[in-house]
PDB file of C-alpha atoms in Angstrom:
ATOM      1  CA  UNK A   6     101.323 -28.707-119.874  1.00 84.00           C
ATOM      2  CA  UNK A   7     100.575 -26.656-116.301  1.00 92.00           C
ATOM      3  CA  UNK A   8     103.703 -29.028-115.393  1.00 93.00           C
ATOM      4  CA  UNK A   9     105.562 -28.243-117.868  1.00 94.00           C
ATOM      5  CA  UNK A  10     105.245 -25.338-117.493  1.00 94.00           C
ATOM      6  CA  UNK A  11     106.640 -25.505-113.396  1.00 95.00           C
ATOM      7  CA  UNK A  12     109.302 -26.696-114.338  1.00 93.00           C
ATOM      8  CA  UNK A  13     110.609 -24.645-117.112  1.00 95.00           C
ATOM      9  CA  UNK A  14     110.013 -21.738-114.744  1.00 95.00           C
ATOM     10  CA  UNK A  15     112.151 -23.267-112.237  1.00 94.00           C
ATOM     11  CA  UNK A  16     114.740 -24.347-114.485  1.00 95.00           C
ATOM     12  CA  UNK A  17     114.643 -20.412-116.358  1.00 94.00           C
ATOM     13  CA  UNK A  18     115.214 -19.110-112.800  1.00 95.00           C
ATOM     14  CA  UNK A  19     118.586 -21.507-111.679  1.00 95.00           C
ATOM     15  CA  UNK A  20     116.020 -23.609-109.018  1.00 95.00           C
ATOM     16  CA  UNK A  21     116.349 -27.166-108.350  1.00 95.00           C
ATOM     17  CA  UNK A  22     113.354 -28.978-106.944  1.00 94.00           C
ATOM     18  CA  UNK A  23     111.568 -32.375-106.972  1.00 94.00           C
ATOM     19  CA  UNK A  24     109.455 -32.395-109.447  1.00 94.00           C
ATOM     20  CA  UNK A  25     105.785 -30.448-108.915  1.00 96.00           C
ATOM     21  CA  UNK A  26     102.585 -32.583-110.106  1.00 96.00           C
ATOM     22  CA  UNK A  27      99.565 -30.562-110.804  1.00 96.00           C
ATOM     23  CA  UNK A  28      96.209 -32.083-110.684  1.00 96.00           C
ATOM     24  CA  UNK A  29      92.435 -31.065-111.575  1.00 96.00           C
ATOM     25  CA  UNK A  30      90.605 -33.334-108.716  1.00 96.00           C
ATOM     26  CA  UNK A  31      87.757 -32.493-109.915  1.00 97.00           C
ATOM     27  CA  UNK A  32      85.175 -30.762-112.041  1.00 97.00           C
ATOM     28  CA  UNK A  33      81.461 -30.776-112.611  1.00 97.00           C
ATOM     29  CA  UNK A  34      78.813 -28.708-113.908  1.00 97.00           C
ATOM     30  CA  UNK A  35      76.918 -25.663-111.698  1.00 96.00           C
ATOM     31  CA  UNK A  36      74.053 -23.719-111.838  1.00 96.00           C
ATOM     32  CA  UNK A  37      74.446 -20.576-110.108  1.00 95.00           C
ATOM     33  CA  UNK A  38      70.340 -19.413-109.454  1.00 94.00           C
ATOM     34  CA  UNK A  39      69.835 -15.391-109.648  1.00 92.00           C
ATOM     35  CA  UNK A  40      68.563 -13.474-106.539  1.00 89.00           C
ATOM     36  CA  UNK A  41      64.974 -12.736-106.539  1.00 88.00           C
ATOM     37  CA  UNK A  42      65.774  -8.606-106.662  1.00 86.00           C
ATOM     38  CA  UNK A  43      67.625  -9.069-109.888  1.00 88.00           C
ATOM     39  CA  UNK A  44      64.601 -10.972-110.948  1.00 89.00           C
ATOM     40  CA  UNK A  45      61.955  -8.827-110.067  1.00 85.00           C
ATOM     41  CA  UNK A  46      63.565  -5.786-110.571  1.00 82.00           C
ATOM     42  CA  UNK A  47      62.303  -3.517-114.213  1.00 79.00           C
ATOM     43  CA  UNK A  48      65.480  -2.738-116.052  1.00 81.00           C
ATOM     44  CA  UNK A  49      66.308  -0.313-118.137  1.00 76.00           C
ATOM     45  CA  UNK A  50      67.188  -2.719-121.117  1.00 79.00           C
ATOM     46  CA  UNK A  51      63.635  -3.962-121.100  1.00 82.00           C
ATOM     47  CA  UNK A  52      65.726  -7.471-121.149  1.00 87.00           C
ATOM     48  CA  UNK A  53      64.697 -10.272-117.945  1.00 91.00           C
ATOM     49  CA  UNK A  54      68.061 -11.065-115.768  1.00 92.00           C
ATOM     50  CA  UNK A  55      68.285 -14.436-116.737  1.00 95.00           C
ATOM     51  CA  UNK A  56      67.255 -17.091-114.377  1.00 95.00           C
ATOM     52  CA  UNK A  57      70.791 -18.817-113.880  1.00 96.00           C
ATOM     53  CA  UNK A  58      74.062 -18.984-114.966  1.00 97.00           C
ATOM     54  CA  UNK A  59      75.552 -22.284-115.600  1.00 98.00           C
ATOM     55  CA  UNK A  60      78.931 -22.829-114.801  1.00 98.00           C
ATOM     56  CA  UNK A  61      82.136 -25.614-114.805  1.00 98.00           C
ATOM     57  CA  UNK A  62      83.545 -25.504-111.209  1.00 97.00           C
ATOM     58  CA  UNK A  63      86.916 -27.011-110.620  1.00 97.00           C
ATOM     59  CA  UNK A  64      89.999 -27.605-108.244  1.00 97.00           C
ATOM     60  CA  UNK A  65      93.200 -27.933-109.033  1.00 97.00           C
ATOM     61  CA  UNK A  66      96.206 -28.964-106.709  1.00 97.00           C
ATOM     62  CA  UNK A  67      99.292 -29.261-106.660  1.00 97.00           C
ATOM     63  CA  UNK A  68     101.884 -31.992-105.066  1.00 97.00           C
ATOM     64  CA  UNK A  69     105.530 -32.397-104.409  1.00 97.00           C
ATOM     65  CA  UNK A  70     107.238 -35.807-103.888  1.00 93.00           C
ATOM     66  CA  UNK A  71     109.136 -35.241-101.014  1.00 94.00           C
ATOM     67  CA  UNK A  72     110.607 -38.030 -98.876  1.00 90.00           C
ATOM     68  CA  UNK A  73     108.267 -40.764-100.367  1.00 87.00           C
ATOM     69  CA  UNK A  74     104.532 -38.625-100.062  1.00 93.00           C
ATOM     70  CA  UNK A  75     103.023 -36.819-101.931  1.00 94.00           C
ATOM     71  CA  UNK A  76     102.925 -33.052 -99.982  1.00 95.00           C
ATOM     72  CA  UNK A  77      99.809 -31.056-100.911  1.00 95.00           C
ATOM     73  CA  UNK A  78     101.369 -27.282-101.486  1.00 94.00           C
ATOM     74  CA  UNK A  79      98.710 -24.880-103.662  1.00 95.00           C
ATOM     75  CA  UNK A  80      94.865 -25.288-103.943  1.00 96.00           C
ATOM     76  CA  UNK A  81      92.812 -23.647-107.043  1.00 96.00           C
ATOM     77  CA  UNK A  82      89.103 -23.601-107.156  1.00 96.00           C
ATOM     78  CA  UNK A  83      87.800 -21.615-110.240  1.00 97.00           C
ATOM     79  CA  UNK A  84      84.667 -20.918-111.870  1.00 97.00           C
ATOM     80  CA  UNK A  85      84.265 -21.760-115.874  1.00 98.00           C
ATOM     81  CA  UNK A  86      81.426 -19.489-117.460  1.00 98.00           C
ATOM     82  CA  UNK A  87      81.483 -20.539-120.892  1.00 97.00           C
ATOM     83  CA  UNK A  88      79.939 -19.603-124.426  1.00 97.00           C
ATOM     84  CA  UNK A  89      76.642 -20.826-123.177  1.00 96.00           C
ATOM     85  CA  UNK A  90      76.421 -18.318-119.850  1.00 97.00           C
ATOM     86  CA  UNK A  91      73.871 -15.800-120.751  1.00 96.00           C
ATOM     87  CA  UNK A  92      75.429 -12.332-120.324  1.00 95.00           C
ATOM     88  CA  UNK A  93      77.402 -10.827-118.488  1.00 95.00           C
ATOM     89  CA  UNK A  94      78.347 -13.417-117.635  1.00 97.00           C
ATOM     90  CA  UNK A  95      79.620 -14.915-120.943  1.00 98.00           C
ATOM     91  CA  UNK A  96      83.047 -16.156-121.541  1.00 98.00           C
ATOM     92  CA  UNK A  97      84.430 -15.472-118.130  1.00 98.00           C
ATOM     93  CA  UNK A  98      86.202 -16.968-115.322  1.00 97.00           C
ATOM     94  CA  UNK A  99      86.216 -16.637-111.380  1.00 97.00           C
ATOM     95  CA  UNK A 100      88.929 -17.837-109.023  1.00 95.00           C
ATOM     96  CA  UNK A 101      87.188 -18.691-106.288  1.00 92.00           C
ATOM     97  CA  UNK A 102      89.738 -19.961-103.596  1.00 91.00           C
ATOM     98  CA  UNK A 103      93.087 -19.967-103.767  1.00 92.00           C
ATOM     99  CA  UNK A 104      95.237 -20.975-100.501  1.00 91.00           C
ATOM    100  CA  UNK A 105      98.796 -22.561-100.404  1.00 91.00           C
ATOM    101  CA  UNK A 106     101.376 -23.910 -97.470  1.00 89.00           C
ATOM    102  CA  UNK A 107     105.153 -22.863 -96.675  1.00 89.00           C
ATOM    103  CA  UNK A 108     106.242 -26.526 -97.767  1.00 91.00           C
ATOM    104  CA  UNK A 109     107.540 -26.495-101.513  1.00 94.00           C
ATOM    105  CA  UNK A 110     111.378 -27.484-100.839  1.00 95.00           C
ATOM    106  CA  UNK A 111     113.449 -26.002-103.485  1.00 94.00           C
ATOM    107  CA  UNK A 112     117.318 -24.703-103.484  1.00 95.00           C
ATOM    108  CA  UNK A 113     117.886 -21.767-103.274  1.00 95.00           C
ATOM    109  CA  UNK A 114     114.787 -21.913-100.806  1.00 94.00           C
ATOM    110  CA  UNK A 115     111.391 -19.581-100.527  1.00 92.00           C
ATOM    111  CA  UNK A 116     111.102 -20.211-104.553  1.00 95.00           C
ATOM    112  CA  UNK A 117     106.794 -21.177-103.799  1.00 94.00           C
ATOM    113  CA  UNK A 118     105.763 -17.942-105.849  1.00 95.00           C
ATOM    114  CA  UNK A 119     107.635 -18.787-108.817  1.00 96.00           C
ATOM    115  CA  UNK A 120     105.699 -22.261-108.538  1.00 96.00           C
ATOM    116  CA  UNK A 121     102.199 -20.592-107.721  1.00 96.00           C
ATOM    117  CA  UNK A 122     102.488 -17.766-110.766  1.00 96.00           C
ATOM    118  CA  UNK A 123     103.447 -20.519-112.780  1.00 96.00           C
ATOM    119  CA  UNK A 124     100.575 -22.697-112.227  1.00 97.00           C
ATOM    120  CA  UNK A 125      98.029 -19.466-112.379  1.00 97.00           C
ATOM    121  CA  UNK A 126     100.017 -18.027-115.300  1.00 96.00           C
ATOM    122  CA  UNK A 127      99.231 -21.377-117.688  1.00 96.00           C
ATOM    123  CA  UNK A 128      96.271 -22.031-116.433  1.00 97.00           C
ATOM    124  CA  UNK A 129      94.889 -18.846-118.082  1.00 96.00           C
ATOM    125  CA  UNK A 130      96.415 -19.567-121.176  1.00 96.00           C
ATOM    126  CA  UNK A 131      94.843 -22.617-121.402  1.00 96.00           C
ATOM    127  CA  UNK A 132      91.289 -20.915-120.202  1.00 97.00           C
ATOM    128  CA  UNK A 133      91.887 -17.935-123.329  1.00 96.00           C
ATOM    129  CA  UNK A 134      92.932 -20.585-125.825  1.00 96.00           C
ATOM    130  CA  UNK A 135      89.777 -22.635-124.784  1.00 96.00           C
ATOM    131  CA  UNK A 136      87.889 -19.378-125.990  1.00 97.00           C
ATOM    132  CA  UNK A 137      87.370 -17.197-122.432  1.00 98.00           C
ATOM    133  CA  UNK A 138      87.912 -13.753-122.083  1.00 97.00           C
ATOM    134  CA  UNK A 139      87.886 -12.459-118.525  1.00 97.00           C
ATOM    135  CA  UNK A 140      89.412 -13.764-115.242  1.00 96.00           C
ATOM    136  CA  UNK A 141      87.846 -12.247-111.970  1.00 95.00           C
ATOM    137  CA  UNK A 142      89.884 -12.670-108.853  1.00 93.00           C
ATOM    138  CA  UNK A 143      88.191 -11.195-105.326  1.00 85.00           C
ATOM    139  CA  UNK A 144      91.203 -10.247-103.593  1.00 86.00           C
ATOM    140  CA  UNK A 145      90.451 -10.044 -99.483  1.00 80.00           C
ATOM    141  CA  UNK A 146      92.960 -11.949 -97.310  1.00 79.00           C
ATOM    142  CA  UNK A 147      90.958 -14.495 -94.841  1.00 76.00           C
ATOM    143  CA  UNK A 148      90.931 -12.733 -91.828  1.00 75.00           C
ATOM    144  CA  UNK A 149      92.407 -14.294 -88.280  1.00 72.00           C
ATOM    145  CA  UNK A 150      91.444 -17.402 -87.094  1.00 70.00           C
ATOM    146  CA  UNK A 151      89.630 -17.715 -90.941  1.00 70.00           C
ATOM    147  CA  UNK A 152      90.364 -20.231 -93.094  1.00 70.00           C
ATOM    148  CA  UNK A 153      89.775 -20.427 -96.998  1.00 74.00           C
ATOM    149  CA  UNK A 154      90.741 -24.201 -97.818  1.00 85.00           C
ATOM    150  CA  UNK A 155      93.835 -25.679 -96.054  1.00 84.00           C
ATOM    151  CA  UNK A 156      92.595 -26.232 -92.129  1.00 80.00           C
ATOM    152  CA  UNK A 157      95.405 -26.642 -89.220  1.00 77.00           C
ATOM    153  CA  UNK A 158      98.169 -24.803 -90.016  1.00 75.00           C
ATOM    154  CA  UNK A 159     101.075 -24.813 -87.798  1.00 75.00           C
ATOM    155  CA  UNK A 160     101.496 -21.870 -85.877  1.00 75.00           C
ATOM    156  CA  UNK A 161     104.167 -19.283 -87.848  1.00 74.00           C
ATOM    157  CA  UNK A 162     101.465 -19.716 -91.108  1.00 74.00           C
ATOM    158  CA  UNK A 163      98.110 -18.128 -89.011  1.00 70.00           C
ATOM    159  CA  UNK A 164      99.579 -14.919 -89.284  1.00 75.00           C
ATOM    160  CA  UNK A 165      97.172 -12.910 -91.342  1.00 74.00           C
ATOM    161  CA  UNK A 166      97.835 -11.477 -94.399  1.00 80.00           C
ATOM    162  CA  UNK A 167      97.423  -7.863 -95.206  1.00 86.00           C
ATOM    163  CA  UNK A 168      95.499  -7.476 -97.845  1.00 88.00           C
ATOM    164  CA  UNK A 169      97.823  -4.804 -99.569  1.00 92.00           C
ATOM    165  CA  UNK A 170     100.268  -7.603 -99.418  1.00 91.00           C
ATOM    166  CA  UNK A 171      97.513  -9.904-101.388  1.00 90.00           C
ATOM    167  CA  UNK A 172      97.166  -7.540-103.761  1.00 92.00           C
ATOM    168  CA  UNK A 173     100.907  -6.895-104.414  1.00 94.00           C
ATOM    169  CA  UNK A 174     100.794 -11.146-105.539  1.00 93.00           C
ATOM    170  CA  UNK A 175      98.304 -10.291-107.476  1.00 94.00           C
ATOM    171  CA  UNK A 176      99.849  -7.253-109.449  1.00 94.00           C
ATOM    172  CA  UNK A 177     103.805  -8.985-109.516  1.00 95.00           C
ATOM    173  CA  UNK A 178     101.551 -12.374-111.412  1.00 95.00           C
ATOM    174  CA  UNK A 179      99.558 -10.341-113.823  1.00 95.00           C
ATOM    175  CA  UNK A 180     102.473  -7.929-114.810  1.00 96.00           C
ATOM    176  CA  UNK A 181     103.956 -11.110-115.784  1.00 95.00           C
ATOM    177  CA  UNK A 182     101.019 -12.165-117.254  1.00 96.00           C
ATOM    178  CA  UNK A 183     100.948  -9.348-119.318  1.00 96.00           C
ATOM    179  CA  UNK A 184     105.067  -9.256-120.566  1.00 95.00           C
ATOM    180  CA  UNK A 185     104.188 -12.696-121.748  1.00 94.00           C
ATOM    181  CA  UNK A 186     101.296 -11.686-123.637  1.00 95.00           C
ATOM    182  CA  UNK A 187      98.645 -14.413-121.644  1.00 95.00           C
ATOM    183  CA  UNK A 188      96.295 -11.347-120.941  1.00 95.00           C
ATOM    184  CA  UNK A 189      96.204  -7.982-122.512  1.00 95.00           C
ATOM    185  CA  UNK A 190      95.719  -5.695-119.207  1.00 94.00           C
ATOM    186  CA  UNK A 191      93.970  -5.828-116.022  1.00 95.00           C
ATOM    187  CA  UNK A 192      92.500  -3.576-113.040  1.00 93.00           C
ATOM    188  CA  UNK A 193      90.103  -3.218-110.361  1.00 91.00           C
ATOM    189  CA  UNK A 194      86.275  -3.972-110.550  1.00 88.00           C
ATOM    190  CA  UNK A 195      85.466  -0.016-110.469  1.00 88.00           C
ATOM    191  CA  UNK A 196      87.711   0.648-113.442  1.00 92.00           C
ATOM    192  CA  UNK A 197      86.568  -2.522-115.040  1.00 91.00           C
ATOM    193  CA  UNK A 198      82.879  -1.041-114.816  1.00 90.00           C
ATOM    194  CA  UNK A 199      82.974   2.845-114.281  1.00 89.00           C
ATOM    195  CA  UNK A 200      81.004   2.976-117.215  1.00 89.00           C
ATOM    196  CA  UNK A 201      78.117   0.787-117.264  1.00 88.00           C
ATOM    197  CA  UNK A 202      74.694   1.592-117.506  1.00 87.00           C
ATOM    198  CA  UNK A 203      72.820  -0.407-115.546  1.00 85.00           C
ATOM    199  CA  UNK A 204      73.681  -2.700-112.792  1.00 84.00           C
ATOM    200  CA  UNK A 205      72.871  -6.072-114.174  1.00 89.00           C
ATOM    201  CA  UNK A 206      76.083  -5.618-116.378  1.00 91.00           C
ATOM    202  CA  UNK A 207      78.439  -6.911-113.098  1.00 90.00           C
ATOM    203  CA  UNK A 208      78.745 -10.491-113.742  1.00 93.00           C
ATOM    204  CA  UNK A 209      77.674 -12.239-111.050  1.00 92.00           C
ATOM    205  CA  UNK A 210      79.365 -15.276-109.463  1.00 94.00           C
ATOM    206  CA  UNK A 211      78.848 -17.922-107.014  1.00 93.00           C
ATOM    207  CA  UNK A 212      79.511 -17.763-103.904  1.00 88.00           C
ATOM    208  CA  UNK A 213      80.840 -14.243-104.152  1.00 87.00           C
ATOM    209  CA  UNK A 214      80.972 -10.922-102.623  1.00 80.00           C
ATOM    210  CA  UNK A 215      79.129  -9.257-106.049  1.00 80.00           C
ATOM    211  CA  UNK A 216      76.268 -12.008-105.624  1.00 84.00           C
ATOM    212  CA  UNK A 217      74.987 -11.051-101.864  1.00 81.00           C
ATOM    213  CA  UNK A 218      76.222  -7.018-102.371  1.00 83.00           C
ATOM    214  CA  UNK A 219      74.659  -5.639-105.902  1.00 81.00           C
ATOM    215  CA  UNK A 220      70.773  -7.604-105.564  1.00 79.00           C
ATOM    216  CA  UNK A 221      70.647  -5.862-101.622  1.00 80.00           C
ATOM    217  CA  UNK A 222      71.938  -2.697-103.207  1.00 78.00           C
ATOM    218  CA  UNK A 223      69.142  -3.350-106.306  1.00 73.00           C
ATOM    219  CA  UNK A 224      66.357  -3.951-103.880  1.00 77.00           C
ATOM    220  CA  UNK A 225      67.112  -1.308-101.600  1.00 78.00           C
ATOM    221  CA  UNK A 226      66.427   1.227-104.284  1.00 71.00           C
ATOM    222  CA  UNK A 227      63.406  -0.572-105.440  1.00 68.00           C
ATOM    223  CA  UNK A 228      62.290   0.239-101.809  1.00 72.00           C
ATOM    224  CA  UNK A 229      63.025   3.221-102.097  1.00 71.00           C
ATOM    225  CA  UNK A 230      61.078   3.740-105.770  1.00 67.00           C
ATOM    226  CA  UNK A 231      58.167   2.397-104.192  1.00 67.00           C
ATOM    227  CA  UNK A 232      58.267   5.109-101.458  1.00 69.00           C
ATOM    228  CA  UNK A 233      58.587   8.085-103.302  1.00 67.00           C
ATOM    229  CA  UNK A 234      55.884   6.135-105.822  1.00 63.00           C
ATOM    230  CA  UNK A 235      53.728   6.399-103.038  1.00 59.00           C
ATOM    231  CA  UNK A 236      54.666   9.898-101.249  1.00 54.00           C
ATOM    232  CA  UNK A 237      54.043  11.128-105.159  1.00 53.00           C
ATOM    233  CA  UNK A 238      50.821   9.403-104.936  1.00 53.00           C
ATOM    234  CA  UNK A 239      49.563  10.461-101.886  1.00 52.00           C
ATOM    235  CA  UNK A 240      50.144  14.499-102.848  1.00 53.00           C
ATOM    236  CA  UNK A 241      48.586  14.523-105.619  1.00 52.00           C
ATOM    237  CA  UNK A 242      45.156  12.899-104.053  1.00 52.00           C
ATOM    238  CA  UNK A 243      45.686  15.803-101.514  1.00 53.00           C
ATOM    239  CA  UNK A 244      45.950  18.198-103.990  1.00 52.00           C
ATOM    240  CA  UNK A 245      43.006  17.085-105.934  1.00 53.00           C
ATOM    241  CA  UNK A 246      40.828  17.189-102.813  1.00 50.00           C
ATOM    242  CA  UNK A 247      42.197  20.555-102.050  1.00 54.00           C
ATOM    243  CA  UNK A 248      41.059  22.002-106.144  1.00 51.00           C
TER     244      UNK A 248
END
């Protein structure tokens, strides 16, 4: 299905290229354990925070046959939190890593973005058909001398990408997805969660920045509340002694 979508996209754009094969090279069940500050905090909802979030980790790759060799072009790692996963992660997908190299060969050249967008769009369409409702991606390019997946790149490919460039790449893809009816809307984390009443409503994904940031903030807030409570108790004790 994904391979057919790639071939169709290239044909519609008038691009001639050797077939691109898309494969899931790994798929296994994992459990993301919740951080201690999230478990220890007394939430305003009165509910206990989930101890863990089960998910399926998948690795999707794309290769192209070139001169009797299969050349790796694209790698995407996703975490799928299904209906069996507790809120707030229920039916959510997290694209944890995505990487590619400039080895796709076509006529005309420089058409690799067509391939990568087609893969992601078809994956999202398949995920929606399987019951997933939300997809999240951390839009932060690797820093200089940092690699997410594919290492040992040639020097011309080692230039760090600007965040604005990567953000624009995803926005173009999501606009296309919306036009095709694959997604209904998209936006930033701030836009999506600005109406929440508790940090416990923010989804936590294994290895994501929020998995570190939110518990740290909860821990800091809890420490501040304890200090205020101690100060209030000391003030009350002093007032009682004076009386």
